[in-house]
Coordinates of C-alpha atoms in Angstrom, one line a residue:
M187 CA 0.3 0.3 26.6
I188 CA 3.2 2.1 24.8
P189 CA 6.5 1.4 26.5
L190 CA 8.2 4.5 27.7
T191 CA 12.0 4.9 27.9
G192 CA 12.3 8.3 29.6
F193 CA 14.4 10.1 27.0
N194 CA 13.8 13.8 26.4
S195 CA 17.0 14.7 24.5
L196 CA 19.1 13.2 21.7
V197 CA 21.8 12.3 24.3
D198 CA 19.3 10.4 26.3
L199 CA 18.1 8.6 23.2
I200 CA 21.5 7.4 22.3
K201 CA 22.0 6.2 25.9
A202 CA 18.7 4.4 25.8
F203 CA 19.5 2.7 22.5
P204 CA 23.3 2.3 22.4
N205 CA 23.3 -0.6 19.9
E206 CA 21.3 -2.4 17.3
Q207 CA 20.0 -5.1 19.7
S208 CA 18.5 -2.5 22.0
C209 CA 16.6 -1.0 19.1
I210 CA 15.4 -4.4 18.0
D211 CA 14.2 -5.2 21.5
H212 CA 12.3 -1.9 21.7
L213 CA 10.6 -2.5 18.3
E214 CA 9.6 -6.0 19.3
R215 CA 8.0 -4.7 22.6
I216 CA 6.0 -2.1 20.7
R217 CA 5.0 -4.4 17.8
W218 CA 4.4 -7.7 19.5
N219 CA 4.6 -7.2 23.3
A220 CA 6.0 -10.7 23.8
N221 CA 3.4 -12.3 21.5
V222 CA 5.1 -12.5 18.1
V223 CA 2.7 -12.6 15.1
S224 CA 3.7 -13.7 11.7
P225 CA 3.2 -11.0 9.0
F226 CA 2.4 -13.7 6.5
D227 CA -0.3 -15.6 8.5
P228 CA -1.4 -14.0 11.8
S229 CA -3.0 -17.3 12.9
S230 CA 0.2 -19.3 12.4
K231 CA 2.5 -20.7 15.1
V232 CA 5.9 -18.9 15.2
Y233 CA 9.3 -20.4 15.9
K234 CA 12.1 -18.2 17.3
C235 CA 15.4 -18.6 15.4
K236 CA 18.9 -17.3 15.8
G237 CA 19.8 -13.7 14.8
N238 CA 16.5 -12.1 15.9
K239 CA 14.7 -14.1 13.2
Y240 CA 11.4 -15.9 13.4
K241 CA 9.8 -18.6 11.2
C242 CA 6.2 -18.8 10.2
K243 CA 5.1 -22.4 10.5
T244 CA 2.2 -22.1 8.0
T245 CA 4.2 -20.5 5.2
G246 CA 7.7 -21.6 6.1
K247 CA 8.9 -18.0 5.6
Y248 CA 11.4 -16.3 7.9
F249 CA 10.9 -12.8 9.2
N250 CA 12.1 -10.3 11.8
V251 CA 10.7 -7.2 13.4
R252 CA 11.5 -5.0 10.4
T253 CA 9.5 -7.2 8.0
S254 CA 6.4 -5.4 6.6
T255 CA 7.3 -2.1 8.3
I256 CA 8.8 1.2 7.2
F257 CA 12.2 -0.2 8.2
E258 CA 12.1 -3.2 5.7
D259 CA 14.7 -3.5 3.0
T260 CA 17.0 -0.8 4.3
K261 CA 20.7 -1.2 5.2
M262 CA 20.6 1.8 7.6
P263 CA 21.1 0.7 11.2
L264 CA 18.0 1.0 13.4
Q265 CA 19.9 3.4 15.7
K266 CA 20.2 5.9 12.8
W267 CA 16.5 5.4 12.1
F268 CA 15.7 6.1 15.8
I269 CA 17.8 9.3 15.7
A270 CA 16.1 10.4 12.5
L271 CA 12.7 9.8 14.0
Y272 CA 13.6 11.7 17.2
I273 CA 15.0 14.7 15.3
F274 CA 12.2 14.7 12.8
S275 CA 9.4 14.4 15.4
S276 CA 10.8 16.7 18.0
H277 CA 11.6 19.6 15.7
K278 CA 8.6 22.0 15.8
K279 CA 8.7 22.7 12.1
G280 CA 10.3 19.6 10.7
I281 CA 13.7 19.2 9.1
S282 CA 14.9 19.3 5.5
S283 CA 16.4 16.2 3.9
H284 CA 19.7 18.2 3.3
Q285 CA 20.1 18.8 7.0
L286 CA 19.1 15.3 8.0
A287 CA 21.7 14.0 5.5
K288 CA 24.4 15.9 7.3
D289 CA 23.2 14.9 10.8
L290 CA 23.2 11.2 9.9
D291 CA 26.1 11.2 7.4
I292 CA 24.0 9.7 4.6
T293 CA 23.1 11.0 1.1
Q294 CA 20.4 13.6 0.6
K295 CA 18.5 11.1 -1.5
S296 CA 18.6 8.6 1.3
A297 CA 17.5 11.2 3.8
W298 CA 14.6 12.3 1.6
F299 CA 13.5 8.6 1.4
V300 CA 13.8 8.2 5.2
L301 CA 11.7 11.3 5.9
H302 CA 8.9 10.1 3.6
R303 CA 8.9 6.7 5.2
L304 CA 8.5 8.4 8.6
R305 CA 5.7 10.6 7.2
Y306 CA 4.0 7.4 6.2
A307 CA 4.0 6.3 9.8
F308 CA 2.8 9.8 10.9
D309 CA -0.6 8.9 9.3
H310 CA -1.7 7.6 12.7
P311 CA -5.2 6.0 13.2
A312 CA -5.3 7.2 16.8
F313 CA -6.0 10.7 15.4
K314 CA -8.7 9.7 12.9
K315 CA -11.4 9.0 15.5
M316 CA -14.7 10.8 15.4
L317 CA -14.7 14.4 16.5
S318 CA -17.7 15.0 18.7
K319 CA -17.8 18.3 20.5
T320 CA -17.3 21.8 19.0
V321 CA -15.6 21.3 15.6
E322 CA -14.2 24.1 13.4
I323 CA -13.8 23.4 9.7
D324 CA -12.0 25.4 7.1
E325 CA -9.9 25.2 4.0
T326 CA -6.6 26.7 3.0
Y327 CA -4.5 26.7 -0.2
I328 CA -0.9 25.9 -0.6
G329 CA 1.2 27.3 -3.5
G330 CA 3.2 30.2 -4.6
K331 CA 1.8 33.7 -5.1
E332 CA 0.9 34.5 -8.7
H333 CA 2.6 37.9 -8.7
N334 CA 5.9 36.2 -7.9
K335 CA 5.7 33.9 -10.9
H336 CA 7.0 34.3 -14.4
A337 CA 4.3 35.3 -16.8
S338 CA 4.4 32.0 -18.6
K339 CA 3.7 30.2 -15.3
K340 CA 0.7 32.3 -14.2
K341 CA -2.6 30.5 -14.3
Y342 CA -4.8 33.5 -14.8
A343 CA -4.7 37.0 -16.2
K344 CA -3.9 40.1 -14.2
G345 CA -6.9 41.3 -12.2
Q346 CA -8.5 37.9 -11.9
K347 CA -8.5 36.1 -8.5
R348 CA -8.9 32.4 -9.2
I349 CA -6.8 30.1 -7.1
N350 CA -7.2 26.9 -9.1
N351 CA -3.4 26.7 -9.5
K352 CA -3.0 26.2 -5.7
A353 CA -3.5 22.9 -3.9
A354 CA -6.5 22.8 -1.5
V355 CA -6.3 21.4 2.0
F356 CA -9.4 20.9 4.1
G357 CA -9.2 20.6 7.9
M358 CA -11.3 19.9 11.0
V359 CA -10.4 20.5 14.6
D360 CA -12.2 19.5 17.8
R361 CA -11.7 22.3 20.3
E362 CA -12.1 20.0 23.3
S363 CA -9.8 17.1 22.3
K364 CA -7.5 19.5 20.4
T365 CA -7.4 17.0 17.6
V366 CA -7.0 18.0 14.0
I367 CA -7.7 16.0 10.9
A368 CA -6.6 17.5 7.6
S369 CA -6.6 16.2 4.0
H370 CA -5.4 17.4 0.6
V371 CA -8.6 17.6 -1.5
D372 CA -9.8 18.5 -4.9
F373 CA -12.9 20.7 -4.5
S374 CA -13.9 20.0 -8.1
D375 CA -15.0 16.6 -6.8
D376 CA -18.7 17.1 -5.8
G377 CA -19.4 16.2 -2.2
V378 CA -15.8 15.9 -1.0
T379 CA -16.3 18.2 2.0
E380 CA -19.6 16.6 2.9
Y381 CA -18.0 13.1 2.7
L382 CA -15.0 14.0 5.0
V383 CA -17.1 15.9 7.6
T384 CA -19.7 13.1 7.9
K385 CA -17.0 10.5 8.1
Y386 CA -15.1 12.1 10.9
V387 CA -17.5 14.4 12.8
S388 CA -20.3 13.1 14.9
Q389 CA -23.8 14.5 14.2
E390 CA -24.0 15.4 17.9
A391 CA -21.2 17.9 17.3
T392 CA -21.6 21.7 16.8
L393 CA -20.0 22.6 13.5
I394 CA -18.5 26.1 12.9
S395 CA -17.3 27.4 9.6
D396 CA -17.0 30.5 7.5
N397 CA -19.7 31.4 4.9
S398 CA -18.1 29.4 2.0
D399 CA -20.6 27.7 -0.3
L400 CA -18.6 24.5 0.2
Y401 CA -20.3 24.0 3.6
N402 CA -23.9 24.7 2.7
P403 CA -24.9 20.9 2.4
L404 CA -23.7 20.4 6.0
K405 CA -26.7 22.3 7.4
E406 CA -28.8 19.2 6.8
Y407 CA -26.7 17.1 9.2
Y408 CA -25.4 19.4 11.9
D409 CA -26.0 22.3 14.3
H410 CA -24.0 24.5 11.9
Q411 CA -22.9 28.0 13.0
I412 CA -21.5 30.3 10.3
I413 CA -19.2 33.2 10.6
N414 CA -19.5 35.8 7.8
H415 CA -15.9 36.6 7.0
G416 CA -17.1 38.5 4.0
A417 CA -18.8 41.0 6.3
K418 CA -15.7 41.3 8.5
E419 CA -17.3 39.1 11.2
Y420 CA -14.7 36.9 12.8
V421 CA -16.1 36.1 16.3
R422 CA -19.6 35.8 17.5
G423 CA -19.8 34.4 21.0
M424 CA -18.2 30.9 20.9
A425 CA -18.5 30.9 17.1
H426 CA -15.1 31.4 15.4
T427 CA -12.5 29.5 13.3
N428 CA -9.4 30.8 15.1
T429 CA -8.3 27.3 16.2
I430 CA -8.1 25.7 12.7
E431 CA -6.6 28.9 11.3
G432 CA -3.9 28.6 13.9
F433 CA -3.1 25.1 12.6
W434 CA -3.0 26.5 9.0
S435 CA -0.5 29.1 10.2
Q436 CA 1.8 26.4 11.6
L437 CA 1.5 24.3 8.5
K438 CA 2.4 27.2 6.2
R439 CA 5.2 28.5 8.3
G440 CA 6.7 25.0 8.3
V441 CA 6.4 24.5 4.6
D442 CA 7.7 27.9 3.8
G443 CA 10.5 28.0 6.3
I444 CA 11.8 24.5 6.2
Y445 CA 10.8 22.9 2.8
H446 CA 10.2 26.1 0.8
W447 CA 8.2 24.1 -1.7
V448 CA 6.3 20.8 -1.8
S449 CA 4.8 19.0 -4.7
V450 CA 1.1 18.4 -4.9
K451 CA 2.0 14.7 -5.3
H452 CA 3.4 14.5 -1.8
L453 CA 1.4 17.2 -0.2
Q454 CA -0.8 14.8 1.9
R455 CA 2.3 13.4 3.6
Y456 CA 3.4 16.8 4.6
V457 CA -0.1 17.6 5.9
Q458 CA 0.0 14.3 7.9
E459 CA 3.4 15.4 9.3
Y460 CA 2.1 18.7 10.7
A461 CA -1.2 17.2 11.9
L462 CA 0.6 14.6 14.1
R463 CA 2.9 17.3 15.5
Y464 CA -0.2 19.3 16.4
N465 CA -2.0 16.4 17.9
T466 CA 0.9 15.3 20.1
R467 CA 2.2 18.8 21.0
T468 CA 1.3 18.4 24.7
I469 CA 3.1 15.0 25.3
R470 CA 6.7 14.3 26.0
E471 CA 9.3 13.7 23.3
D472 CA 9.7 10.0 24.1
Q473 CA 5.9 9.5 24.0
R474 CA 5.6 11.1 20.6
F475 CA 8.5 8.9 19.4
N476 CA 6.7 5.8 20.6
V477 CA 3.4 6.9 19.2
V478 CA 4.9 7.0 15.7
L479 CA 6.5 3.6 16.2
T480 CA 3.1 2.0 17.0
N481 CA 2.2 2.8 13.4
M482 CA 5.3 1.5 11.8
V483 CA 3.6 -1.5 10.0
G484 CA 3.2 -0.8 6.3
R485 CA 5.7 -0.4 3.4
L486 CA 6.5 2.6 1.2
T487 CA 9.0 1.6 -1.4
Y488 CA 11.1 4.1 -3.4
A489 CA 9.4 3.0 -6.6
D490 CA 6.0 3.8 -5.0
L491 CA 7.3 7.1 -3.9
I492 CA 8.6 8.4 -7.2
R493 CA 5.9 7.0 -9.5
K494 CA 3.2 9.3 -10.7
K495 CA 0.6 7.4 -8.7
H496 CA 1.7 5.8 -5.4
S497 CA -0.1 4.0 -2.6
Q498 CA -1.1 5.7 0.7
K499 CA -2.7 4.4 3.8
S500 CA -6.4 5.1 3.6
N501 CA -7.6 8.1 5.6

C-alpha cells in the first residue's frame, strides 16, 4: 500500500515535509515499509546505525535510503527533490530545466539532470501490464517540418514525402483501463511492431489500427479491425483510433510548447514522462507523487546520461 500524505498543493507539500528527516522517513516507508533490505544482499541481516544509516551484515557495507536510487550521490536536499517531483509531475505539460532551475535556485545543468533522473523513475512497471480489452495501436513521428529547415539540413528533395528524418514512436492504449504504453522505435527493424504488440497485448484483446502495412502481421494473432484512413474512413462503429491519437496530441503539444526540441537519444524518456502523466491523470497529486517514488530504485549517472549509448530500464 502506497502511503498517502494528503497534499494537493505545493504549500501542503512543504508542510508535509518541512525538513530532511521527514523526507527520509517518507522514503523509508515507501521503499521498505519497516522491513529494511540491504541493496547489496537482500538476504542479509541489517543493523540500524546512527544518522539514518544501516549496515549490511553480509558485506559489511553501510547504506541509507538514497543508496541505489535516483537520489544517490546528490548533494541536493531531499526536500528540493520532493518539490521538483511535485512540480514536474503535477504540471500537465511538464516543466523546462530553465524554469525548474529558477524555482529551486539551482543551475540549469543540475535541473536538467534532476528532470532526467525523475523521468527514469517515470518508467513505471505498473503501467507495463498486459492490455486485454479493446486496444488501439498507432504510430507518430517527432521532428521538425522539412519546409522550416535550411536546405542543407533537409533529408529529401522537394516534392518527396519521406519521413525517415523524424523519430518514430509507437503506442498502444487500452480503452477500458485507459492505459497507454509507448516506445521510441526504429521501424527499419523487422518485426518491432509485432514484438511490442504481442509482448503487451493479450491475444484475447480486440486490436484496432489504421491500414498501415506495419500492422499486417498482427492479423495472425488478433481480432484485428482496420480503419482505412487513406479512404477518409475514421470511425466505423466502435472501430477508431481517436484515443491513441489524443495521446499523441498531448505528447506533441508538450514537446513543442515546453521543450521545443528533444534529441532522439533522450526521446524515450520524454515519451515515458507523458505516458505516466496520461496513465495517472485521474488520481490525486499526492498519489501520483507516491507512485513515482515507488519506482525510485535504480541509478542514472550523469556519465550515463551524456554518453552516446546510455543504460535504460528495460521496457
